[in-house]
Amino acid sequence: MQENNQEKELDLIDLIKLSVNVLVRFFKWLIVKLLQFTKFNIHYWYVVLLFVIIGCGFTVYKFLYEPKMTVEFAINMQGVDHKIVADRITVLGQKINPQSKHQPIFAKELGVDSALVECIVGLNPYLAVDLNEDGIRDAKKGVTEELDTTISVMRYQLIVEMKSRGHVQFPKVQKAIVDYLNADEDLLARRNKYVEVHLQEIEFAKKEIANLDSLQLIESQRSKVKVDEMGVLNSSANTLAWDKFGLFDKITSIKLNLNTQQTPVVAISDAYITAAPTIVSLAIKYVGFFYVLALFICVLLNYRKNIVEFIREA
């Protein structure tokens, strides 16, 4: 028993020694490769430095001049097609100069102080898409983007995307954009026409109800109400009553729709804010890319003679 235990202890010690030797060899190999890699970088330091500087330039440019924040909000239209409002927003967005630190033309168009919108660098409309056909917005698509015929577009809803280089008082800008659209004479005329048509529908429904009242009274006097085996009324007068209920529901629905929204455009959702990448993540992306590119060029330079000979032989 004691001999067996000693053999097991020896096997365990040998295993530990073997593991330590493997780790030592691995770290030695790793140090050698790192030294070789460092020597390779030093040998072609001018190439590496040049590409790292280019990567740093891209990082600084993207951080300073690219939008740091993207804000989205949805608007609902009444009596106005989404394409018309999208055109108005597109034209408004064209007043923005992304390269400028101030937006006097855009501010004047909106009727606000230039300091309120000086950080804004983009304004674009997007179509609201209902993928499940459940009346709920699921995604957004570009206005000029070709859509699959199976995709359902919400014709009376739009997504407004606003890009900014810094902090923006979003509620004030959102209100200014909505007020700008509601002041458009063409949009107002289209909404008024929409209201006029629906008011005419209400008047027509009221006349139909009055006619049904008269018919129901005549029918109830001319015929007796019959009851079938289930105890349910079965007469022309009862059918007319159900028609009246349908017209009352229609009038209520139209009034509710008109009273819910008093203007052509209204904001119907809070802002969805997306922050831009940090300078660290941008540096990892661009400096890392140009560094790898520099290493590739260094390899080509290192083996340029072999490459030339291979090309000549080919």
PDB file of C-alpha atoms in Angstrom:
ATOM      1  CA  MET A   1       0.000   0.000   0.000  1.00  0.00           C
ATOM      2  CA  GLN A   2       2.804   2.416   0.905  1.00  0.00           C
ATOM      3  CA  GLU A   3       4.610   1.620  -2.392  1.00  0.00           C
ATOM      4  CA  ASN A   4       1.438   2.361  -4.382  1.00  0.00           C
ATOM      5  CA  ASN A   5       0.981   5.694  -2.603  1.00  0.00           C
ATOM      6  CA  GLN A   6       4.610   6.605  -3.287  1.00  0.00           C
ATOM      7  CA  GLU A   7       4.186   5.760  -7.000  1.00  0.00           C
ATOM      8  CA  LYS A   8       1.067   7.954  -7.189  1.00  0.00           C
ATOM      9  CA  GLU A   9       2.935  10.808  -5.501  1.00  0.00           C
ATOM     10  CA  LEU A  10       5.810  10.416  -7.987  1.00  0.00           C
ATOM     11  CA  ASP A  11       3.396  10.408 -10.949  1.00  0.00           C
ATOM     12  CA  LEU A  12       1.747  13.596  -9.657  1.00  0.00           C
ATOM     13  CA  ILE A  13       5.130  15.292  -9.207  1.00  0.00           C
ATOM     14  CA  ASP A  14       6.181  14.286 -12.741  1.00  0.00           C
ATOM     15  CA  LEU A  15       2.936  15.655 -14.120  1.00  0.00           C
ATOM     16  CA  ILE A  16       3.468  18.968 -12.329  1.00  0.00           C
ATOM     17  CA  LYS A  17       7.053  19.168 -13.582  1.00  0.00           C
ATOM     18  CA  LEU A  18       5.927  18.423 -17.137  1.00  0.00           C
ATOM     19  CA  SER A  19       3.216  21.098 -16.961  1.00  0.00           C
ATOM     20  CA  VAL A  20       5.694  23.649 -15.623  1.00  0.00           C
ATOM     21  CA  ASN A  21       8.208  22.790 -18.376  1.00  0.00           C
ATOM     22  CA  VAL A  22       5.503  23.203 -21.056  1.00  0.00           C
ATOM     23  CA  LEU A  23       4.461  26.583 -19.643  1.00  0.00           C
ATOM     24  CA  VAL A  24       8.092  27.743 -19.415  1.00  0.00           C
ATOM     25  CA  ARG A  25       8.727  26.729 -23.041  1.00  0.00           C
ATOM     26  CA  PHE A  26       5.542  28.437 -24.172  1.00  0.00           C
ATOM     27  CA  PHE A  27       6.429  31.698 -22.429  1.00  0.00           C
ATOM     28  CA  LYS A  28       9.964  31.554 -23.824  1.00  0.00           C
ATOM     29  CA  TRP A  29       8.569  31.054 -27.337  1.00  0.00           C
ATOM     30  CA  LEU A  30       6.091  33.881 -26.771  1.00  0.00           C
ATOM     31  CA  ILE A  31       8.817  36.279 -25.562  1.00  0.00           C
ATOM     32  CA  VAL A  32      11.002  35.421 -28.564  1.00  0.00           C
ATOM     33  CA  LYS A  33       8.133  36.058 -30.979  1.00  0.00           C
ATOM     34  CA  LEU A  34       7.279  39.319 -29.272  1.00  0.00           C
ATOM     35  CA  LEU A  35      10.889  40.440 -29.524  1.00  0.00           C
ATOM     36  CA  GLN A  36      10.950  39.496 -33.205  1.00  0.00           C
ATOM     37  CA  PHE A  37       7.692  41.331 -33.767  1.00  0.00           C
ATOM     38  CA  THR A  38       9.029  44.409 -31.965  1.00  0.00           C
ATOM     39  CA  LYS A  39      12.234  44.274 -33.986  1.00  0.00           C
ATOM     40  CA  PHE A  40      10.169  44.005 -37.180  1.00  0.00           C
ATOM     41  CA  ASN A  41       8.146  47.105 -36.185  1.00  0.00           C
ATOM     42  CA  ILE A  42      11.302  49.032 -35.341  1.00  0.00           C
ATOM     43  CA  HIS A  43      12.884  48.088 -38.641  1.00  0.00           C
ATOM     44  CA  TYR A  44       9.930  49.569 -40.549  1.00  0.00           C
ATOM     45  CA  TRP A  45       9.082  52.210 -37.974  1.00  0.00           C
ATOM     46  CA  TYR A  46       8.489  54.926 -40.586  1.00  0.00           C
ATOM     47  CA  VAL A  47       5.740  52.881 -42.307  1.00  0.00           C
ATOM     48  CA  VAL A  48       4.045  51.966 -39.012  1.00  0.00           C
ATOM     49  CA  LEU A  49       4.258  55.532 -37.714  1.00  0.00           C
ATOM     50  CA  LEU A  50       2.824  56.961 -40.938  1.00  0.00           C
ATOM     51  CA  PHE A  51      -0.209  54.676 -40.906  1.00  0.00           C
ATOM     52  CA  VAL A  52      -0.800  55.123 -37.162  1.00  0.00           C
ATOM     53  CA  ILE A  53      -0.830  58.914 -37.696  1.00  0.00           C
ATOM     54  CA  ILE A  54      -3.368  58.465 -40.520  1.00  0.00           C
ATOM     55  CA  GLY A  55      -5.500  56.309 -38.196  1.00  0.00           C
ATOM     56  CA  CYS A  56      -5.298  58.967 -35.469  1.00  0.00           C
ATOM     57  CA  GLY A  57      -6.376  61.595 -38.015  1.00  0.00           C
ATOM     58  CA  PHE A  58      -9.413  59.556 -38.990  1.00  0.00           C
ATOM     59  CA  THR A  59     -10.273  59.058 -35.320  1.00  0.00           C
ATOM     60  CA  VAL A  60     -10.072  62.783 -34.511  1.00  0.00           C
ATOM     61  CA  TYR A  61     -12.083  63.722 -37.616  1.00  0.00           C
ATOM     62  CA  LYS A  62     -14.839  61.203 -36.868  1.00  0.00           C
ATOM     63  CA  PHE A  63     -15.006  62.283 -33.236  1.00  0.00           C
ATOM     64  CA  LEU A  64     -15.136  66.034 -33.947  1.00  0.00           C
ATOM     65  CA  TYR A  65     -17.235  66.210 -37.099  1.00  0.00           C
ATOM     66  CA  GLU A  66     -19.429  63.118 -37.097  1.00  0.00           C
ATOM     67  CA  PRO A  67     -22.760  63.255 -35.166  1.00  0.00           C
ATOM     68  CA  LYS A  68     -22.391  62.321 -31.512  1.00  0.00           C
ATOM     69  CA  MET A  69     -26.096  61.731 -31.019  1.00  0.00           C
ATOM     70  CA  THR A  70     -29.048  60.532 -33.087  1.00  0.00           C
ATOM     71  CA  VAL A  71     -32.588  61.367 -31.964  1.00  0.00           C
ATOM     72  CA  GLU A  72     -35.742  59.841 -33.441  1.00  0.00           C
ATOM     73  CA  PHE A  73     -39.375  60.674 -32.844  1.00  0.00           C
ATOM     74  CA  ALA A  74     -42.602  59.733 -34.614  1.00  0.00           C
ATOM     75  CA  ILE A  75     -45.218  62.105 -36.009  1.00  0.00           C
ATOM     76  CA  ASN A  76     -48.787  61.382 -36.995  1.00  0.00           C
ATOM     77  CA  MET A  77     -50.523  63.082 -39.934  1.00  0.00           C
ATOM     78  CA  GLN A  78     -54.238  63.741 -40.324  1.00  0.00           C
ATOM     79  CA  GLY A  79     -55.600  64.286 -43.789  1.00  0.00           C
ATOM     80  CA  VAL A  80     -52.086  64.533 -45.242  1.00  0.00           C
ATOM     81  CA  ASP A  81     -50.192  61.771 -47.031  1.00  0.00           C
ATOM     82  CA  HIS A  82     -46.824  60.751 -45.579  1.00  0.00           C
ATOM     83  CA  LYS A  83     -44.980  61.465 -48.847  1.00  0.00           C
ATOM     84  CA  ILE A  84     -46.009  65.133 -48.783  1.00  0.00           C
ATOM     85  CA  VAL A  85     -44.809  65.650 -45.199  1.00  0.00           C
ATOM     86  CA  ALA A  86     -41.622  63.681 -45.951  1.00  0.00           C
ATOM     87  CA  ASP A  87     -40.881  66.112 -48.805  1.00  0.00           C
ATOM     88  CA  ARG A  88     -41.323  69.083 -46.442  1.00  0.00           C
ATOM     89  CA  ILE A  89     -38.929  67.552 -43.895  1.00  0.00           C
ATOM     90  CA  THR A  90     -36.383  66.736 -46.606  1.00  0.00           C
ATOM     91  CA  VAL A  91     -36.450  70.327 -47.883  1.00  0.00           C
ATOM     92  CA  LEU A  92     -36.079  71.590 -44.314  1.00  0.00           C
ATOM     93  CA  GLY A  93     -33.107  69.268 -43.757  1.00  0.00           C
ATOM     94  CA  GLN A  94     -31.419  70.654 -46.862  1.00  0.00           C
ATOM     95  CA  LYS A  95     -31.150  74.008 -45.082  1.00  0.00           C
ATOM     96  CA  ILE A  96     -28.600  72.426 -42.724  1.00  0.00           C
ATOM     97  CA  ASN A  97     -24.892  72.757 -43.475  1.00  0.00           C
ATOM     98  CA  PRO A  98     -23.171  69.735 -41.830  1.00  0.00           C
ATOM     99  CA  GLN A  99     -19.734  71.365 -42.112  1.00  0.00           C
ATOM    100  CA  SER A 100     -20.736  74.566 -40.310  1.00  0.00           C
ATOM    101  CA  LYS A 101     -20.761  75.154 -36.558  1.00  0.00           C
ATOM    102  CA  HIS A 102     -23.721  77.510 -36.916  1.00  0.00           C
ATOM    103  CA  GLN A 103     -27.016  77.002 -38.750  1.00  0.00           C
ATOM    104  CA  PRO A 104     -28.477  80.489 -39.385  1.00  0.00           C
ATOM    105  CA  ILE A 105     -30.505  79.449 -42.478  1.00  0.00           C
ATOM    106  CA  PHE A 106     -31.999  76.419 -40.741  1.00  0.00           C
ATOM    107  CA  ALA A 107     -32.753  78.464 -37.607  1.00  0.00           C
ATOM    108  CA  LYS A 108     -34.431  81.206 -39.666  1.00  0.00           C
ATOM    109  CA  GLU A 109     -36.548  78.640 -41.500  1.00  0.00           C
ATOM    110  CA  LEU A 110     -37.687  77.136 -38.198  1.00  0.00           C
ATOM    111  CA  GLY A 111     -38.146  80.540 -36.602  1.00  0.00           C
ATOM    112  CA  VAL A 112     -35.903  79.834 -33.622  1.00  0.00           C
ATOM    113  CA  ASP A 113     -32.667  81.198 -32.167  1.00  0.00           C
ATOM    114  CA  SER A 114     -29.584  79.885 -34.016  1.00  0.00           C
ATOM    115  CA  ALA A 115     -28.020  78.815 -30.696  1.00  0.00           C
ATOM    116  CA  LEU A 116     -30.822  76.255 -30.288  1.00  0.00           C
ATOM    117  CA  VAL A 117     -29.943  74.353 -33.461  1.00  0.00           C
ATOM    118  CA  GLU A 118     -26.228  75.074 -33.970  1.00  0.00           C
ATOM    119  CA  CYS A 119     -25.226  71.482 -33.107  1.00  0.00           C
ATOM    120  CA  ILE A 120     -27.690  69.852 -35.513  1.00  0.00           C
ATOM    121  CA  VAL A 121     -26.037  68.367 -38.598  1.00  0.00           C
ATOM    122  CA  GLY A 122     -28.837  66.308 -40.142  1.00  0.00           C
ATOM    123  CA  LEU A 123     -32.618  65.996 -40.415  1.00  0.00           C
ATOM    124  CA  ASN A 124     -34.220  63.164 -42.393  1.00  0.00           C
ATOM    125  CA  PRO A 125     -37.655  61.509 -42.661  1.00  0.00           C
ATOM    126  CA  TYR A 126     -38.203  57.738 -42.676  1.00  0.00           C
ATOM    127  CA  LEU A 127     -41.241  55.624 -43.436  1.00  0.00           C
ATOM    128  CA  ALA A 128     -42.861  53.777 -40.545  1.00  0.00           C
ATOM    129  CA  VAL A 129     -43.163  50.086 -41.423  1.00  0.00           C
ATOM    130  CA  ASP A 130     -45.636  47.637 -39.916  1.00  0.00           C
ATOM    131  CA  LEU A 131     -44.114  44.194 -40.494  1.00  0.00           C
ATOM    132  CA  ASN A 132     -46.772  42.248 -38.581  1.00  0.00           C
ATOM    133  CA  GLU A 133     -49.760  44.261 -39.835  1.00  0.00           C
ATOM    134  CA  ASP A 134     -50.905  44.808 -36.262  1.00  0.00           C
ATOM    135  CA  GLY A 135     -51.022  48.615 -36.440  1.00  0.00           C
ATOM    136  CA  ILE A 136     -47.760  48.965 -34.469  1.00  0.00           C
ATOM    137  CA  ARG A 137     -44.553  50.397 -35.942  1.00  0.00           C
ATOM    138  CA  ASP A 138     -41.833  47.730 -36.156  1.00  0.00           C
ATOM    139  CA  ALA A 139     -39.107  49.317 -38.290  1.00  0.00           C
ATOM    140  CA  LYS A 140     -38.187  52.259 -40.492  1.00  0.00           C
ATOM    141  CA  LYS A 141     -37.241  52.531 -44.151  1.00  0.00           C
ATOM    142  CA  GLY A 142     -35.805  55.312 -46.286  1.00  0.00           C
ATOM    143  CA  VAL A 143     -38.340  57.428 -48.162  1.00  0.00           C
ATOM    144  CA  THR A 144     -36.618  56.780 -51.502  1.00  0.00           C
ATOM    145  CA  GLU A 145     -35.854  53.154 -50.689  1.00  0.00           C
ATOM    146  CA  GLU A 146     -37.539  50.474 -52.787  1.00  0.00           C
ATOM    147  CA  LEU A 147     -39.831  48.413 -50.590  1.00  0.00           C
ATOM    148  CA  ASP A 148     -40.985  44.853 -50.894  1.00  0.00           C
ATOM    149  CA  THR A 149     -44.641  44.611 -51.888  1.00  0.00           C
ATOM    150  CA  THR A 150     -45.273  42.479 -48.795  1.00  0.00           C
ATOM    151  CA  ILE A 151     -44.178  45.312 -46.462  1.00  0.00           C
ATOM    152  CA  SER A 152     -46.999  47.431 -45.074  1.00  0.00           C
ATOM    153  CA  VAL A 153     -46.211  51.166 -44.814  1.00  0.00           C
ATOM    154  CA  MET A 154     -48.118  53.238 -42.253  1.00  0.00           C
ATOM    155  CA  ARG A 155     -49.298  56.031 -44.577  1.00  0.00           C
ATOM    156  CA  TYR A 156     -50.189  58.487 -41.807  1.00  0.00           C
ATOM    157  CA  GLN A 157     -47.052  58.132 -39.717  1.00  0.00           C
ATOM    158  CA  LEU A 158     -43.419  59.169 -40.205  1.00  0.00           C
ATOM    159  CA  ILE A 159     -40.156  58.820 -38.292  1.00  0.00           C
ATOM    160  CA  VAL A 160     -38.074  62.002 -38.021  1.00  0.00           C
ATOM    161  CA  GLU A 161     -34.349  61.436 -37.458  1.00  0.00           C
ATOM    162  CA  MET A 162     -32.201  64.280 -36.174  1.00  0.00           C
ATOM    163  CA  LYS A 163     -28.405  64.065 -35.871  1.00  0.00           C
ATOM    164  CA  SER A 164     -26.366  66.315 -33.593  1.00  0.00           C
ATOM    165  CA  ARG A 165     -22.721  66.999 -32.775  1.00  0.00           C
ATOM    166  CA  GLY A 166     -23.561  67.890 -29.182  1.00  0.00           C
ATOM    167  CA  HIS A 167     -26.304  68.420 -26.642  1.00  0.00           C
ATOM    168  CA  VAL A 168     -29.596  69.702 -28.075  1.00  0.00           C
ATOM    169  CA  GLN A 169     -32.704  70.886 -26.236  1.00  0.00           C
ATOM    170  CA  PHE A 170     -34.745  68.240 -27.976  1.00  0.00           C
ATOM    171  CA  PRO A 171     -38.274  69.168 -26.752  1.00  0.00           C
ATOM    172  CA  LYS A 172     -37.897  72.726 -28.071  1.00  0.00           C
ATOM    173  CA  VAL A 173     -36.491  71.584 -31.419  1.00  0.00           C
ATOM    174  CA  GLN A 174     -39.192  68.927 -31.773  1.00  0.00           C
ATOM    175  CA  LYS A 175     -41.899  71.531 -31.093  1.00  0.00           C
ATOM    176  CA  ALA A 176     -40.296  73.921 -33.602  1.00  0.00           C
ATOM    177  CA  ILE A 177     -40.286  71.240 -36.320  1.00  0.00           C
ATOM    178  CA  VAL A 178     -43.930  70.293 -35.667  1.00  0.00           C
ATOM    179  CA  ASP A 179     -44.986  73.977 -35.602  1.00  0.00           C
ATOM    180  CA  TYR A 180     -43.106  74.545 -38.870  1.00  0.00           C
ATOM    181  CA  LEU A 181     -45.048  71.726 -40.549  1.00  0.00           C
ATOM    182  CA  ASN A 182     -48.390  72.858 -39.110  1.00  0.00           C
ATOM    183  CA  ALA A 183     -47.819  76.379 -40.445  1.00  0.00           C
ATOM    184  CA  ASP A 184     -47.512  75.068 -44.014  1.00  0.00           C
ATOM    185  CA  GLU A 185     -50.501  76.429 -45.983  1.00  0.00           C
ATOM    186  CA  ASP A 186     -50.722  73.416 -48.270  1.00  0.00           C
ATOM    187  CA  LEU A 187     -50.788  70.969 -45.331  1.00  0.00           C
ATOM    188  CA  LEU A 188     -53.422  73.092 -43.581  1.00  0.00           C
ATOM    189  CA  ALA A 189     -55.576  73.163 -46.740  1.00  0.00           C
ATOM    190  CA  ARG A 190     -55.342  69.380 -47.109  1.00  0.00           C
ATOM    191  CA  ARG A 191     -56.247  68.829 -43.457  1.00  0.00           C
ATOM    192  CA  ASN A 192     -59.202  71.251 -43.701  1.00  0.00           C
ATOM    193  CA  LYS A 193     -60.425  69.373 -46.773  1.00  0.00           C
ATOM    194  CA  TYR A 194     -60.114  66.134 -44.826  1.00  0.00           C
ATOM    195  CA  VAL A 195     -62.172  67.590 -41.965  1.00  0.00           C
ATOM    196  CA  GLU A 196     -64.780  68.952 -44.399  1.00  0.00           C
ATOM    197  CA  VAL A 197     -65.245  65.541 -46.033  1.00  0.00           C
ATOM    198  CA  HIS A 198     -65.677  63.840 -42.666  1.00  0.00           C
ATOM    199  CA  LEU A 199     -68.161  66.466 -41.462  1.00  0.00           C
ATOM    200  CA  GLN A 200     -70.161  65.792 -44.615  1.00  0.00           C
ATOM    201  CA  GLU A 201     -70.103  62.093 -43.748  1.00  0.00           C
ATOM    202  CA  ILE A 202     -71.475  62.918 -40.306  1.00  0.00           C
ATOM    203  CA  GLU A 203     -74.318  64.983 -41.802  1.00  0.00           C
ATOM    204  CA  PHE A 204     -75.088  62.213 -44.275  1.00  0.00           C
ATOM    205  CA  ALA A 205     -75.147  59.652 -41.445  1.00  0.00           C
ATOM    206  CA  LYS A 206     -77.535  61.870 -39.446  1.00  0.00           C
ATOM    207  CA  LYS A 207     -79.904  62.071 -42.411  1.00  0.00           C
ATOM    208  CA  GLU A 208     -79.742  58.304 -42.782  1.00  0.00           C
ATOM    209  CA  ILE A 209     -80.603  57.913 -39.100  1.00  0.00           C
ATOM    210  CA  ALA A 210     -83.608  60.251 -39.539  1.00  0.00           C
ATOM    211  CA  ASN A 211     -84.749  58.215 -42.539  1.00  0.00           C
ATOM    212  CA  LEU A 212     -84.328  54.986 -40.592  1.00  0.00           C
ATOM    213  CA  ASP A 213     -86.382  56.443 -37.730  1.00  0.00           C
ATOM    214  CA  SER A 214     -89.215  57.138 -40.129  1.00  0.00           C
ATOM    215  CA  LEU A 215     -88.978  53.708 -41.765  1.00  0.00           C
ATOM    216  CA  GLN A 216     -88.759  51.973 -38.390  1.00  0.00           C
ATOM    217  CA  LEU A 217     -91.886  53.745 -37.163  1.00  0.00           C
ATOM    218  CA  ILE A 218     -93.807  52.832 -40.319  1.00  0.00           C
ATOM    219  CA  GLU A 219     -92.599  49.236 -40.209  1.00  0.00           C
ATOM    220  CA  SER A 220     -93.542  48.810 -36.557  1.00  0.00           C
ATOM    221  CA  GLN A 221     -97.082  50.080 -37.257  1.00  0.00           C
ATOM    222  CA  ARG A 222     -97.594  47.911 -40.339  1.00  0.00           C
ATOM    223  CA  SER A 223     -96.335  44.606 -38.987  1.00  0.00           C
ATOM    224  CA  LYS A 224     -96.269  42.801 -35.701  1.00  0.00           C
ATOM    225  CA  VAL A 225     -92.985  41.840 -34.176  1.00  0.00           C
ATOM    226  CA  LYS A 226     -92.449  38.099 -34.472  1.00  0.00           C
ATOM    227  CA  VAL A 227     -90.380  36.031 -32.124  1.00  0.00           C
ATOM    228  CA  ASP A 228     -88.628  32.888 -33.306  1.00  0.00           C
ATOM    229  CA  GLU A 229     -88.000  29.714 -31.324  1.00  0.00           C
ATOM    230  CA  MET A 230     -84.876  31.218 -29.686  1.00  0.00           C
ATOM    231  CA  GLY A 231     -86.829  34.213 -28.423  1.00  0.00           C
ATOM    232  CA  VAL A 232     -85.002  36.652 -30.694  1.00  0.00           C
ATOM    233  CA  LEU A 233     -86.789  39.529 -32.428  1.00  0.00           C
ATOM    234  CA  ASN A 234     -87.149  38.792 -36.108  1.00  0.00           C
ATOM    235  CA  SER A 235     -88.616  41.747 -37.953  1.00  0.00           C
ATOM    236  CA  SER A 236     -87.759  44.541 -40.385  1.00  0.00           C
ATOM    237  CA  ALA A 237     -88.032  47.046 -37.547  1.00  0.00           C
ATOM    238  CA  ASN A 238     -85.310  45.221 -35.614  1.00  0.00           C
ATOM    239  CA  THR A 239     -83.006  45.192 -38.677  1.00  0.00           C
ATOM    240  CA  LEU A 240     -83.462  48.927 -39.089  1.00  0.00           C
ATOM    241  CA  ALA A 241     -82.540  49.427 -35.425  1.00  0.00           C
ATOM    242  CA  TRP A 242     -79.223  47.632 -35.951  1.00  0.00           C
ATOM    243  CA  ASP A 243     -78.516  49.837 -38.999  1.00  0.00           C
ATOM    244  CA  LYS A 244     -79.017  52.877 -36.776  1.00  0.00           C
ATOM    245  CA  PHE A 245     -76.547  51.562 -34.225  1.00  0.00           C
ATOM    246  CA  GLY A 246     -73.939  51.164 -36.977  1.00  0.00           C
ATOM    247  CA  LEU A 247     -74.430  54.760 -38.102  1.00  0.00           C
ATOM    248  CA  PHE A 248     -74.171  56.038 -34.512  1.00  0.00           C
ATOM    249  CA  ASP A 249     -70.861  54.143 -34.137  1.00  0.00           C
ATOM    250  CA  LYS A 250     -69.588  55.679 -37.370  1.00  0.00           C
ATOM    251  CA  ILE A 251     -70.445  59.219 -36.214  1.00  0.00           C
ATOM    252  CA  THR A 252     -68.770  58.626 -32.840  1.00  0.00           C
ATOM    253  CA  SER A 253     -65.632  57.240 -34.512  1.00  0.00           C
ATOM    254  CA  ILE A 254     -65.339  60.216 -36.899  1.00  0.00           C
ATOM    255  CA  LYS A 255     -65.811  62.752 -34.103  1.00  0.00           C
ATOM    256  CA  LEU A 256     -63.244  61.005 -31.926  1.00  0.00           C
ATOM    257  CA  ASN A 257     -60.734  61.007 -34.784  1.00  0.00           C
ATOM    258  CA  LEU A 258     -61.257  64.720 -35.512  1.00  0.00           C
ATOM    259  CA  ASN A 259     -61.136  65.741 -31.843  1.00  0.00           C
ATOM    260  CA  THR A 260     -58.004  63.706 -31.093  1.00  0.00           C
ATOM    261  CA  GLN A 261     -55.850  65.743 -33.468  1.00  0.00           C
ATOM    262  CA  GLN A 262     -56.548  69.391 -34.247  1.00  0.00           C
ATOM    263  CA  THR A 263     -53.556  70.010 -36.570  1.00  0.00           C
ATOM    264  CA  PRO A 264     -52.108  68.354 -39.704  1.00  0.00           C
ATOM    265  CA  VAL A 265     -49.098  67.022 -37.782  1.00  0.00           C
ATOM    266  CA  VAL A 266     -48.577  66.006 -34.151  1.00  0.00           C
ATOM    267  CA  ALA A 267     -45.689  64.264 -32.365  1.00  0.00           C
ATOM    268  CA  ILE A 268     -46.918  60.926 -31.002  1.00  0.00           C
ATOM    269  CA  SER A 269     -43.833  59.417 -29.356  1.00  0.00           C
ATOM    270  CA  ASP A 270     -40.978  60.410 -27.090  1.00  0.00           C
ATOM    271  CA  ALA A 271     -37.421  60.662 -28.328  1.00  0.00           C
ATOM    272  CA  TYR A 272     -35.318  57.589 -28.964  1.00  0.00           C
ATOM    273  CA  ILE A 273     -31.698  58.671 -28.428  1.00  0.00           C
ATOM    274  CA  THR A 274     -28.673  56.775 -29.728  1.00  0.00           C
ATOM    275  CA  ALA A 275     -25.213  57.885 -28.582  1.00  0.00           C
ATOM    276  CA  ALA A 276     -22.290  57.838 -30.994  1.00  0.00           C
ATOM    277  CA  PRO A 277     -19.133  55.750 -30.367  1.00  0.00           C
ATOM    278  CA  THR A 278     -16.594  57.111 -27.873  1.00  0.00           C
ATOM    279  CA  ILE A 279     -13.150  58.299 -28.950  1.00  0.00           C
ATOM    280  CA  VAL A 280     -11.615  55.132 -27.471  1.00  0.00           C
ATOM    281  CA  SER A 281     -13.802  52.847 -29.586  1.00  0.00           C
ATOM    282  CA  LEU A 282     -13.102  54.996 -32.650  1.00  0.00           C
ATOM    283  CA  ALA A 283      -9.347  54.777 -31.977  1.00  0.00           C
ATOM    284  CA  ILE A 284      -9.520  50.998 -31.652  1.00  0.00           C
ATOM    285  CA  LYS A 285     -11.421  50.843 -34.938  1.00  0.00           C
ATOM    286  CA  TYR A 286      -9.385  53.209 -37.123  1.00  0.00           C
ATOM    287  CA  VAL A 287      -5.916  53.108 -35.577  1.00  0.00           C
ATOM    288  CA  GLY A 288      -6.191  49.331 -35.338  1.00  0.00           C
ATOM    289  CA  PHE A 289      -7.229  49.061 -38.993  1.00  0.00           C
ATOM    290  CA  PHE A 290      -4.391  51.255 -40.277  1.00  0.00           C
ATOM    291  CA  TYR A 291      -1.882  49.474 -38.034  1.00  0.00           C
ATOM    292  CA  VAL A 292      -2.842  46.103 -39.511  1.00  0.00           C
ATOM    293  CA  LEU A 293      -2.610  47.662 -42.979  1.00  0.00           C
ATOM    294  CA  ALA A 294       0.864  48.971 -42.113  1.00  0.00           C
ATOM    295  CA  LEU A 295       1.980  45.478 -41.024  1.00  0.00           C
ATOM    296  CA  PHE A 296       0.736  44.033 -44.306  1.00  0.00           C
ATOM    297  CA  ILE A 297       2.761  46.605 -46.272  1.00  0.00           C
ATOM    298  CA  CYS A 298       5.787  45.944 -44.081  1.00  0.00           C
ATOM    299  CA  VAL A 299       5.557  42.237 -44.902  1.00  0.00           C
ATOM    300  CA  LEU A 300       5.450  43.091 -48.603  1.00  0.00           C
ATOM    301  CA  LEU A 301       8.514  45.300 -48.199  1.00  0.00           C
ATOM    302  CA  ASN A 302      10.360  42.617 -46.245  1.00  0.00           C
ATOM    303  CA  TYR A 303       9.782  39.983 -48.884  1.00  0.00           C
ATOM    304  CA  ARG A 304       9.848  42.295 -51.891  1.00  0.00           C
ATOM    305  CA  LYS A 305      12.798  40.503 -53.534  1.00  0.00           C
ATOM    306  CA  ASN A 306      11.081  37.122 -53.273  1.00  0.00           C
ATOM    307  CA  ILE A 307       7.865  38.624 -54.633  1.00  0.00           C
ATOM    308  CA  VAL A 308       9.679  40.187 -57.597  1.00  0.00           C
ATOM    309  CA  GLU A 309      11.447  36.912 -58.391  1.00  0.00           C
ATOM    310  CA  PHE A 310       8.181  35.002 -58.182  1.00  0.00           C
ATOM    311  CA  ILE A 311       6.513  37.441 -60.564  1.00  0.00           C
ATOM    312  CA  ARG A 312       9.411  37.194 -63.050  1.00  0.00           C
ATOM    313  CA  GLU A 313       9.355  33.409 -62.973  1.00  0.00           C
ATOM    314  CA  ALA A 314       5.574  33.418 -63.497  1.00  0.00           C
TER     315      ALA A 314
END
